[in-house]
Short mmCIF file of C-alpha atoms and ligand atoms in Angstrom, two decimals:
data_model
loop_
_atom_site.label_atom_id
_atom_site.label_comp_id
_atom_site.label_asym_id
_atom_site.label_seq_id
_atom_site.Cartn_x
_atom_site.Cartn_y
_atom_site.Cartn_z
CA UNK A 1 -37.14 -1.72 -14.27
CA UNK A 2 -40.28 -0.09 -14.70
CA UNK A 3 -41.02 -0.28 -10.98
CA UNK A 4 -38.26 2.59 -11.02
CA UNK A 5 -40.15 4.79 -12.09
CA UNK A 6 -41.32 6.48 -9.46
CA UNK A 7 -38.09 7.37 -8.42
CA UNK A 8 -37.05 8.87 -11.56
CA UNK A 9 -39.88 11.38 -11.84
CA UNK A 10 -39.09 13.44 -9.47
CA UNK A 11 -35.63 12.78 -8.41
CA UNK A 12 -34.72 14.24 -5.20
CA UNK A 13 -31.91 16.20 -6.58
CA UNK A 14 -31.30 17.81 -10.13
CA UNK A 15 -27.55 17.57 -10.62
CA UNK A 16 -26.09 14.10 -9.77
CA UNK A 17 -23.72 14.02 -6.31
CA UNK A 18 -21.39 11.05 -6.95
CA UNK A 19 -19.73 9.29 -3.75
CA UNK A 20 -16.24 11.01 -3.60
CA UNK A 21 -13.95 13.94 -5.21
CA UNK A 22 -10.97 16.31 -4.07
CA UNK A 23 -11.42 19.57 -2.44
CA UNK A 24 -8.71 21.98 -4.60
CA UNK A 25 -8.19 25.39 -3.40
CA UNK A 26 -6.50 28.66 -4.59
CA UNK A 27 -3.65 28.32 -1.93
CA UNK A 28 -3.41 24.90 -3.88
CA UNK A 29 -2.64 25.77 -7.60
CA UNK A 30 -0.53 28.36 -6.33
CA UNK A 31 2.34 25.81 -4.38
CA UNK A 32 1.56 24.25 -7.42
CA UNK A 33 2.72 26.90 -9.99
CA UNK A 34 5.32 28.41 -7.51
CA UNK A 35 7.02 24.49 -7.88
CA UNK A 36 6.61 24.56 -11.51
CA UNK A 37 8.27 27.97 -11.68
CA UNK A 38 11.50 26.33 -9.84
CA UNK A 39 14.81 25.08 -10.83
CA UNK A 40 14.17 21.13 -9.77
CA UNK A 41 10.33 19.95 -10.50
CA UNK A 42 11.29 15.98 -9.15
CA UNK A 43 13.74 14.68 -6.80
CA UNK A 44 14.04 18.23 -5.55
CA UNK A 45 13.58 19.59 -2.25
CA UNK A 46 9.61 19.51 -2.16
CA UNK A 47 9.76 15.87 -1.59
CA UNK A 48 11.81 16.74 1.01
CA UNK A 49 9.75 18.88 2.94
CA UNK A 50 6.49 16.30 1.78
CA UNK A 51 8.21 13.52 3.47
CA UNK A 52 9.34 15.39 6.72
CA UNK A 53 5.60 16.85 6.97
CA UNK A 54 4.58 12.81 6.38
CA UNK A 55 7.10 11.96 9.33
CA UNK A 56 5.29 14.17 11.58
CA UNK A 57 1.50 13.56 10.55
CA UNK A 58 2.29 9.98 11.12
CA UNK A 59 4.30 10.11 13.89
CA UNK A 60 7.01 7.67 11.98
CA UNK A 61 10.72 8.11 11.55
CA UNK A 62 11.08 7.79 7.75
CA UNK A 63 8.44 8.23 5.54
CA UNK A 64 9.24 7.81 1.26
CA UNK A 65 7.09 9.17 -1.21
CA UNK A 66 6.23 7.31 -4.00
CA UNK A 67 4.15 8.04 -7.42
CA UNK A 68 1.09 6.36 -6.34
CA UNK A 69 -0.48 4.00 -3.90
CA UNK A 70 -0.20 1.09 -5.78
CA UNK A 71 4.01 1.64 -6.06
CA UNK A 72 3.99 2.24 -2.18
CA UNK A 73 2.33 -1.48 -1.81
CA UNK A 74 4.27 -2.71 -3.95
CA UNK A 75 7.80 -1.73 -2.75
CA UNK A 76 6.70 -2.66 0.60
CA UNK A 77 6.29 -6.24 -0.69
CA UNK A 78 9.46 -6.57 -2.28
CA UNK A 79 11.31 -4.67 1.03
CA UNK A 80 9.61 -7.33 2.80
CA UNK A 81 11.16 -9.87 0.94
CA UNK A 82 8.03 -11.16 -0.94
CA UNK A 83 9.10 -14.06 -3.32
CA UNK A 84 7.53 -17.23 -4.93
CA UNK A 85 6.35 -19.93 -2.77
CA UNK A 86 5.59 -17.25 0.17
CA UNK A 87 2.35 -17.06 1.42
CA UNK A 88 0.21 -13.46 2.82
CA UNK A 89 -2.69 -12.96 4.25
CA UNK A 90 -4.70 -10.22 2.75
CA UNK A 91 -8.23 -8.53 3.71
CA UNK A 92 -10.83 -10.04 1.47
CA UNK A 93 -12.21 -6.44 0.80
CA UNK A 94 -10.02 -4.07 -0.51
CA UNK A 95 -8.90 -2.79 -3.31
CA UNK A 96 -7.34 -5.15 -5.71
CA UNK A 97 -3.96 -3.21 -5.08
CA UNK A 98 -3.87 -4.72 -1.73
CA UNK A 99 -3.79 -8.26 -3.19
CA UNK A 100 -1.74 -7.50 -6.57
CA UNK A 101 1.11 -5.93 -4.74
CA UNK A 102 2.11 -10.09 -3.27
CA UNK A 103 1.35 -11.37 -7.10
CA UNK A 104 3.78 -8.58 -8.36
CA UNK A 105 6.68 -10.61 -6.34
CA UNK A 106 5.20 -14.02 -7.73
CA UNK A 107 3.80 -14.51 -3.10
CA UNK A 108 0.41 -15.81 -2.90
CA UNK A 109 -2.52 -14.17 -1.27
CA UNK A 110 -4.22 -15.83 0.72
CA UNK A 111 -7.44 -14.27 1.71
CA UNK A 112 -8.80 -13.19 5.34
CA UNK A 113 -12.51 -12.61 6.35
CA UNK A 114 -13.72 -9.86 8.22
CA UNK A 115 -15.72 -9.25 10.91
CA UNK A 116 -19.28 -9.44 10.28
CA UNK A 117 -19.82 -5.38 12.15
CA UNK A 118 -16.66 -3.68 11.73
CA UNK A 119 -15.78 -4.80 8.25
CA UNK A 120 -12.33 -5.05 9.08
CA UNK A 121 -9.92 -7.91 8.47
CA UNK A 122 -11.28 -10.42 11.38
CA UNK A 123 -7.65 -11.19 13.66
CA UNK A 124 -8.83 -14.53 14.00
CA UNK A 125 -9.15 -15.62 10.64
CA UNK A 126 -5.46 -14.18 10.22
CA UNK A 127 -4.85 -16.81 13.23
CA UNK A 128 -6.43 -19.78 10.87
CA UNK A 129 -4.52 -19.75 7.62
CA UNK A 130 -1.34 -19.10 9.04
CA UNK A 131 1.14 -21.78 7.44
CA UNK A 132 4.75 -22.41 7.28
CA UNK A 133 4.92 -20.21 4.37
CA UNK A 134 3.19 -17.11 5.95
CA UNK A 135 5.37 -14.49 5.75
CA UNK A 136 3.17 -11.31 5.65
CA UNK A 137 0.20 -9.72 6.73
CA UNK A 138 -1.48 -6.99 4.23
CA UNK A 139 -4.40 -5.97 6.70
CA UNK A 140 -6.37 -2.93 5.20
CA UNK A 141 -7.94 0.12 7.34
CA UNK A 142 -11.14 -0.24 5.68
CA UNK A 143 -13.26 3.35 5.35
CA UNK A 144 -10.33 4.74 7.14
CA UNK A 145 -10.81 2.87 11.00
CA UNK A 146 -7.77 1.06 12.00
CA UNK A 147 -7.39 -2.45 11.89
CA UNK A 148 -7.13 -4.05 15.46
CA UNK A 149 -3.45 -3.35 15.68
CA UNK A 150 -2.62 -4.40 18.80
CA UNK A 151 -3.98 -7.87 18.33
CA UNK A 152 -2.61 -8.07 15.00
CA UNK A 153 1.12 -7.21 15.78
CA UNK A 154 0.46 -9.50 18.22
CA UNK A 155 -0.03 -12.06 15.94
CA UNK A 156 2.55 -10.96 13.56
CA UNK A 157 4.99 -10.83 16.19
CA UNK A 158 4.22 -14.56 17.42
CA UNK A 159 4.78 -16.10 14.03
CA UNK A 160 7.50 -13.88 12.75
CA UNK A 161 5.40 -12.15 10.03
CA UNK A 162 5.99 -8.75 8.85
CA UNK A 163 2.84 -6.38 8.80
CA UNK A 164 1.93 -4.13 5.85
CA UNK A 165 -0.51 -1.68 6.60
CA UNK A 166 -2.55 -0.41 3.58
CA UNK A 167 -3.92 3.44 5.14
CA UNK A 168 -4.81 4.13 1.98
CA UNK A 169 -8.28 4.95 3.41
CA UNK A 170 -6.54 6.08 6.53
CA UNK A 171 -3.97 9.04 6.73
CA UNK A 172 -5.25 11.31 10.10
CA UNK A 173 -6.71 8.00 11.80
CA UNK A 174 -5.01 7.71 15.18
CA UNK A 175 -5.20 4.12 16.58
CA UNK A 176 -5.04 4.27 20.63
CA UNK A 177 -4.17 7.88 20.22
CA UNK A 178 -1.16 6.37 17.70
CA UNK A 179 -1.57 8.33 14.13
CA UNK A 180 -1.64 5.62 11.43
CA UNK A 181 1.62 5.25 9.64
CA UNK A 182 3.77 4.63 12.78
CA UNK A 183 3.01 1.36 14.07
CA UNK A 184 3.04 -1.19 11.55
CA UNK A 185 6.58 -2.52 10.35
CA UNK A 186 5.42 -0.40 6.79
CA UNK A 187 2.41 1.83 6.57
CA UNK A 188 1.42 2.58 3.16
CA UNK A 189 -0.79 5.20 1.76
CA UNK A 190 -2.36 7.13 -1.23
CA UNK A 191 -3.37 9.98 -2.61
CA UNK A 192 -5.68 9.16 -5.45
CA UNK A 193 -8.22 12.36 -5.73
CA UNK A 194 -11.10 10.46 -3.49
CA UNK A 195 -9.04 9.71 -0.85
CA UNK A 196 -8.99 12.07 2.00
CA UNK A 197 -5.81 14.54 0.92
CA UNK A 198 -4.21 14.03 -2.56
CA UNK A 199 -1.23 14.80 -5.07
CA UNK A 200 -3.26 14.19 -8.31
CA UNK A 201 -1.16 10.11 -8.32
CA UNK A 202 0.89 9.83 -5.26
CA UNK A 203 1.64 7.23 -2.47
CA UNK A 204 4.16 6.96 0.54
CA UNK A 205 5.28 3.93 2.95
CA UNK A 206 6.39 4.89 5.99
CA UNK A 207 8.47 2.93 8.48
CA UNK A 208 10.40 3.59 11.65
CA UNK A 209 13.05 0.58 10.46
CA UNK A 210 16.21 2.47 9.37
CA UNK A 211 16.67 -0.66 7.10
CA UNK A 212 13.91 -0.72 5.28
CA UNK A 213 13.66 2.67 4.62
CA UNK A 214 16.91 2.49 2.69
CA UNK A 215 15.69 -0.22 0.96
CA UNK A 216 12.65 1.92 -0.31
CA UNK A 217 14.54 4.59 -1.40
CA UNK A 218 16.63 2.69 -3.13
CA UNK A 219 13.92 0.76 -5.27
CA UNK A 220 12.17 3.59 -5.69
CA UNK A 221 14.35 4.59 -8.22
CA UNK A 222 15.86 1.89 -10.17
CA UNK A 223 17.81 -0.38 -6.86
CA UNK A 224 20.58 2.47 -7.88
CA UNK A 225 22.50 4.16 -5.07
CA UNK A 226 25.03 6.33 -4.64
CA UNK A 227 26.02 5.55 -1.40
CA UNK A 228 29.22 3.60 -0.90
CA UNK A 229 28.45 1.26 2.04
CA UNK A 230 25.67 -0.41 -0.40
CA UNK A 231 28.00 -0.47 -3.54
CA UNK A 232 29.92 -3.89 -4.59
CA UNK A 233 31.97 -2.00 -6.20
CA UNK A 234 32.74 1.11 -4.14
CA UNK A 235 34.60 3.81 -5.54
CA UNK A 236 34.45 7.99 -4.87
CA UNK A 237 34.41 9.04 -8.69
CA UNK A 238 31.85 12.01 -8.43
CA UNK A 239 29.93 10.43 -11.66
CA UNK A 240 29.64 6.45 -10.14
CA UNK A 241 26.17 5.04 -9.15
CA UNK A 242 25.92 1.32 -9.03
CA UNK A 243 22.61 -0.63 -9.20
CA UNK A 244 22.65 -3.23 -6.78
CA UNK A 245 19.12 -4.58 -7.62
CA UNK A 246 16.18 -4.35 -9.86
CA UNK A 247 13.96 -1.46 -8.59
CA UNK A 248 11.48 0.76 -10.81
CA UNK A 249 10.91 4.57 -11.55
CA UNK A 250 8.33 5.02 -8.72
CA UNK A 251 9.16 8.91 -7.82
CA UNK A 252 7.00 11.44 -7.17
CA UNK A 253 7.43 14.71 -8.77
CA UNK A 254 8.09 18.21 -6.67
CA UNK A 255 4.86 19.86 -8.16
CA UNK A 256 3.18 16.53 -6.91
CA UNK A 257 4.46 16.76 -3.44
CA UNK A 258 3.83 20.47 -3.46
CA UNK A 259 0.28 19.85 -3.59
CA UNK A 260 0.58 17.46 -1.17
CA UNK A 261 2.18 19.64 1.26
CA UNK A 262 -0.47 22.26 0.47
CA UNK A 263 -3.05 19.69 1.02
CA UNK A 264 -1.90 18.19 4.31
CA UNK A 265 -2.20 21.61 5.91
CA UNK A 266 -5.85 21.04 5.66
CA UNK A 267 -5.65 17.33 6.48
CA UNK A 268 -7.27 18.73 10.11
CA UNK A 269 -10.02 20.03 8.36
CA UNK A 270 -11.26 17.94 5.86
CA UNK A 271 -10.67 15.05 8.19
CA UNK A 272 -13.04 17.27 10.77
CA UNK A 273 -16.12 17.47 7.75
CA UNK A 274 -15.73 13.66 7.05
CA UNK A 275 -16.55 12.54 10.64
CA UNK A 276 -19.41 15.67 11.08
CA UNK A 277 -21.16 13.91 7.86
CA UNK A 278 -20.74 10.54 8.69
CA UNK A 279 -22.10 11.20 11.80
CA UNK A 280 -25.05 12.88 10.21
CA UNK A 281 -25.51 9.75 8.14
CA UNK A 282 -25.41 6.93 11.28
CA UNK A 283 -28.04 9.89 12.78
CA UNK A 284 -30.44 9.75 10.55
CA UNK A 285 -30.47 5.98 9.71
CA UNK A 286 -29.69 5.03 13.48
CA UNK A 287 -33.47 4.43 13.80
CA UNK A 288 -34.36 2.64 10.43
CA UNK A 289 -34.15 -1.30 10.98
CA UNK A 290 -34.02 -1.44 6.97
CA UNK A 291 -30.21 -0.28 7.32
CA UNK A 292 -27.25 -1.82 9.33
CA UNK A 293 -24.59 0.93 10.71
CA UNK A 294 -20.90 0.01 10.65
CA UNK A 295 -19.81 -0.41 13.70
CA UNK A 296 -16.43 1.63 15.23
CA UNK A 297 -14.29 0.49 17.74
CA UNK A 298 -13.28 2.65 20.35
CA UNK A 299 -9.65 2.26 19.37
CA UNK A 300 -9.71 3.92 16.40
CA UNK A 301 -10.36 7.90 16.02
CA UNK A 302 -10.84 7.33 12.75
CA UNK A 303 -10.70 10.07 9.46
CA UNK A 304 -13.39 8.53 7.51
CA UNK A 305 -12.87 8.27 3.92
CA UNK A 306 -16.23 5.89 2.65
CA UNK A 307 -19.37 6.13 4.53
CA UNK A 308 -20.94 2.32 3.74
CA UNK A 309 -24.81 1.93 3.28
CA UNK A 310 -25.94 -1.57 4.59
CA UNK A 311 -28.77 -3.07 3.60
CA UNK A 312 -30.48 -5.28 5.89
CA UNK A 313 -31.98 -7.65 3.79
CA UNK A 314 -34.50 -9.44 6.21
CA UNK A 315 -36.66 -6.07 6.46
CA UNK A 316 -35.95 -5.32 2.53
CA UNK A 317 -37.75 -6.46 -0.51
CA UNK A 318 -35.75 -5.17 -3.04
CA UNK A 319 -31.89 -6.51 -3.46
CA UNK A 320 -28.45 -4.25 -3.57
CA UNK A 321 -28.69 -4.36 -7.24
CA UNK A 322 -32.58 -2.53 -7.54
CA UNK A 323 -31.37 0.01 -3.78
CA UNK A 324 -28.37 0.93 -6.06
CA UNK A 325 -30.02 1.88 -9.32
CA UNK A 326 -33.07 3.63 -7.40
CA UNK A 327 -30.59 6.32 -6.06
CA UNK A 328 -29.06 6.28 -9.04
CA UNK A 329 -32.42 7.64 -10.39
CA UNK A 330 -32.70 9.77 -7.31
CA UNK A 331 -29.23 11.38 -8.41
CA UNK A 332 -27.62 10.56 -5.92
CA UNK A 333 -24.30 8.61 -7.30
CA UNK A 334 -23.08 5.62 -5.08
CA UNK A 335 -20.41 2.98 -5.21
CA UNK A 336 -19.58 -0.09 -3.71
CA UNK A 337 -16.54 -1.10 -1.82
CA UNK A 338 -15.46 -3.49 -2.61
CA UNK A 339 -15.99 -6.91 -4.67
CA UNK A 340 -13.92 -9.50 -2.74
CA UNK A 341 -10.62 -9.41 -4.17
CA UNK A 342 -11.01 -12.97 -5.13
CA UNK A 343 -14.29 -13.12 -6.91
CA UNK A 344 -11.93 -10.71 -10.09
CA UNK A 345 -11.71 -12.97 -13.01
CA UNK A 346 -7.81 -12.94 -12.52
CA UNK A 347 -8.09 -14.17 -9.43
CA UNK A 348 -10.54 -16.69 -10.10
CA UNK A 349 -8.47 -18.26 -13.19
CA UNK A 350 -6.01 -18.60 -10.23
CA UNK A 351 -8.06 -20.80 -8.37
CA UNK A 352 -9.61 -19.21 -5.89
CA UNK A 353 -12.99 -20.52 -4.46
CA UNK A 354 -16.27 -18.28 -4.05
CA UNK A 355 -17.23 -19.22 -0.73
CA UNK A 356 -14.11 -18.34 1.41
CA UNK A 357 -15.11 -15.39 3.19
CA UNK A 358 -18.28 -16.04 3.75
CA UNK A 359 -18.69 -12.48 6.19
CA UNK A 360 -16.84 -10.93 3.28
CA UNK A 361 -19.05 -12.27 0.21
CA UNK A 362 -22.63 -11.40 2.55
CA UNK A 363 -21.14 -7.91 2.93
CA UNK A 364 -20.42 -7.00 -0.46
CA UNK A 365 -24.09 -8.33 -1.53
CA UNK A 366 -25.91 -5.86 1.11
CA UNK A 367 -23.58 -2.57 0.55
CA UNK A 368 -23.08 0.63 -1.23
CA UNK A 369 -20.51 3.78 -0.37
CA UNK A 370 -22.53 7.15 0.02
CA UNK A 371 -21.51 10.72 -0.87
CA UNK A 372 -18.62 11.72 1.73
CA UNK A 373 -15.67 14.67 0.94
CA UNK A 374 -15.23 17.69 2.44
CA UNK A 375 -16.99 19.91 -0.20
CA UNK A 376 -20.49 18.25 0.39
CA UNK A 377 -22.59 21.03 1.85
CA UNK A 378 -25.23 20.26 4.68
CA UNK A 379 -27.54 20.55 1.95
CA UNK A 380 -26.32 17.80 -0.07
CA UNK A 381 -26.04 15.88 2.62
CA UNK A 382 -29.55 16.29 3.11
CA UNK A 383 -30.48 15.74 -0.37
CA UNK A 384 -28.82 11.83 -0.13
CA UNK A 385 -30.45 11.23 3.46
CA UNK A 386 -34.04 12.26 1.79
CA UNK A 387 -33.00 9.71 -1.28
CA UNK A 388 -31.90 7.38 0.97
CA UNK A 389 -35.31 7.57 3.27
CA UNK A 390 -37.20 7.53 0.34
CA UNK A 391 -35.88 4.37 -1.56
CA UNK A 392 -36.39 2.56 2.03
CA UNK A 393 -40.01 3.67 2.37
CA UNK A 394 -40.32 2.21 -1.15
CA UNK A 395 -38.85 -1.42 -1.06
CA UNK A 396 -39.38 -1.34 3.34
CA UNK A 397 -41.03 -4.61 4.16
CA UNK A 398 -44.67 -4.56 5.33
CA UNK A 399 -45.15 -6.38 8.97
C1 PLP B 1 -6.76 3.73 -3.47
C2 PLP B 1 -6.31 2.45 -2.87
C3 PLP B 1 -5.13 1.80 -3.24
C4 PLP B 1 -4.30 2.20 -4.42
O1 PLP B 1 -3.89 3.47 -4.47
P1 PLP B 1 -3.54 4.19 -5.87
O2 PLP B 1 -2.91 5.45 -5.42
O3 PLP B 1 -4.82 4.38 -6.60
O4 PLP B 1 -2.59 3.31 -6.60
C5 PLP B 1 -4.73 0.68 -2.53
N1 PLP B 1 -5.47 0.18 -1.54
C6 PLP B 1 -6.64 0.73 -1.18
C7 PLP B 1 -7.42 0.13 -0.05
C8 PLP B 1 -7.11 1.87 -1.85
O5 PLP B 1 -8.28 2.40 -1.49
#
């Protein structure tokens, strides 16, 4: 540790920056408090308006808003008819969420590489563990660039599978001038406070599949409905709601979605900063062979939501661990996305093997997410490229 030193001295910044938070503004609180003030704070008509303004963001037909990300994954799987002895093929890096959501329905993930420059789920890798029991795809806009959609509907289409679409980095990423949300067979997002709009908790699938969209709604709140074509027992008594299946307490409240709305006003904006710093980022460390730049297809105009630092080990002589805790000492707060899902403990204990992913397990060694929301100021950004710079000229390899 004590070689740290030197960065801790001085740091380059006095008040830490850490790598994500929400923007919150006075327009904000106040469709916040107006909600509050109103006769029907959930199920009301805010959700109403949140999912019509989802509908048109995303360019889908239904869109169902949900009380966090985590719900939205996991109604998809059950809508998709997840059960045990089904197998899905899952990004390696991602959130846990991504994974959990095919354990929740007692399905078994089975895990994808990605490509080695993108850092997306690799399409052919989805082509070699397909199986008989296949029966979903849970690919993962990772940073907020599409997936390679068209190949992987492709793929989905040729073997019957149905794709889930975790945005959750992704809401304003257009994919072949296609917004997210509207292309998959379910698209679902979230609105945790780092990601790039939020609700405090919130989530929404969409879908343009009339079927499955009453199937959300429906398990969304407790497989109850009130509509008589679903009932076994049909009747027109004014008090009679039937539950037809086992669904959970997933809504959303109205003060939520009024946020939400207030938020996705902005969604232009924020989504505008995000790309001006990331660009700033590849910029400055375009030039430095210490650091490997993420590469971005041309498909995908993407809304960035993590900026990922890549060390390139062979010019390096420090590791991750020692790059990470220098700019910690520098101030400047990163994180890393993500461990692969199967090196969790829980995951492990189910028998998963380290050495699966191979693309996957190199990446997560080498990387760390930098600063990126909307309220960084130039300044800041300035502050982590300096850190950044100086960490490098520290641990750069002599040739
Ligand atoms: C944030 C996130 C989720 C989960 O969303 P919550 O709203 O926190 O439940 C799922 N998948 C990915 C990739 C995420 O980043």
């Amino acid at each position: 540790m004590e070689e740290l030193a030197i960065f801790g001295g001085i740091p380059v910044r006095e008040k830490p920056i850490h790598y994500g938070r929400q923007c919150i503004e006075q327009d904000d609180i106040d469709a916040v408090v107006e909600t509050l003030k109103s006769d029907v704070i959930t199920c009301g008509p805010k959700i109403e308006e949140l999912e019509k303004k989802l509908c048109e963001v995303t360019g889908a037909k239904y869109a169902v808003a949900v009380c966090n990300g985590t719900a939205a994954l996991h109604l998809a799987a059950i809508a998709a008819g997840l059960k045990e002895g089904d197998e899905v093929i899952v990004s390696s890096i991602t959130f846990a969420a991504s994974a959990n959501c095919v354990r929740y329905c007692g399905a078994r993930p089975v895990f994808a590489d990605i490509k080695p420059d993108t850092y997306n789920i690799d399409p052919d890798s989805i082509r070699r563990l397909i199986t008989p029991a296949t029966k979903a795809v849970v690919a993962v806009d990772f940073t907020g660039q599409a997936v390679e959609l068209d190949e992987i509907c492709a793929i989905c289409k040729e073997h019957n599978l149905l794709l889930i679409e975790d945005a959750a980095h992704a809401i304003g990423t257009k994919y072949k001038d296609k917004p997210v949300g509207s292309i998959a067979d379910m698209t679902c997002f979230s609105f945790h406070p780092v990601k790039t709009v939020t609700s405090g908790e919130g989530g929404a699938i969409t879908t343009n599949d009339e079927a499955l969209y009453r199937r959300l709604v429906r398990l969304r709140a407790h497989g109850i409905t009130r509509s008589q074509e679903e009932m076994v027992h049909p009747t027109d008594a004014r008090w009679y709601n039937e539950q037809v299946e086992l669904g959970y307490n997933y809504r959303m409240t109205d003060f939520q979605a009024a946020l939400l709305c207030s938020q996705l006003k902005k969604l232009g904006k924020f989504s505008a900063r995000r790309k001006e710093i990331a660009e700033k980022y590849n910029e400055a460390f375009a030039e430095m062979p210490e650091l490997m730049i993420q590469r971005e297809i041309p498909e995908s105009e993407t809304t960035r939501h993590l900026y990922i630092l890549r060390l390139n080990p062979e010019k390096l002589t420090c590791d991750r661990r020692q790059f990470f805790d220098a700019l910690y000492a520098e101030n400047i707060c990163p994180q890393v996305h993500y461990l692969p899902v199967y090196w969790h403990s829980y995951y492990e204990k189910l028998g998963y093997q380290k050495g699966i992913c191979p693309n996957a397990e190199k990446f997560y060694n080498e990387v760390m997410s930098l600063p990126l929301y909307y309220m960084l100021s130039d300044s800041d950004v300035e502050d982590v490229i300096r850190a950044v710079k100086k960490v490098v000229a520290y641990y750069k390899k002599q040739s």
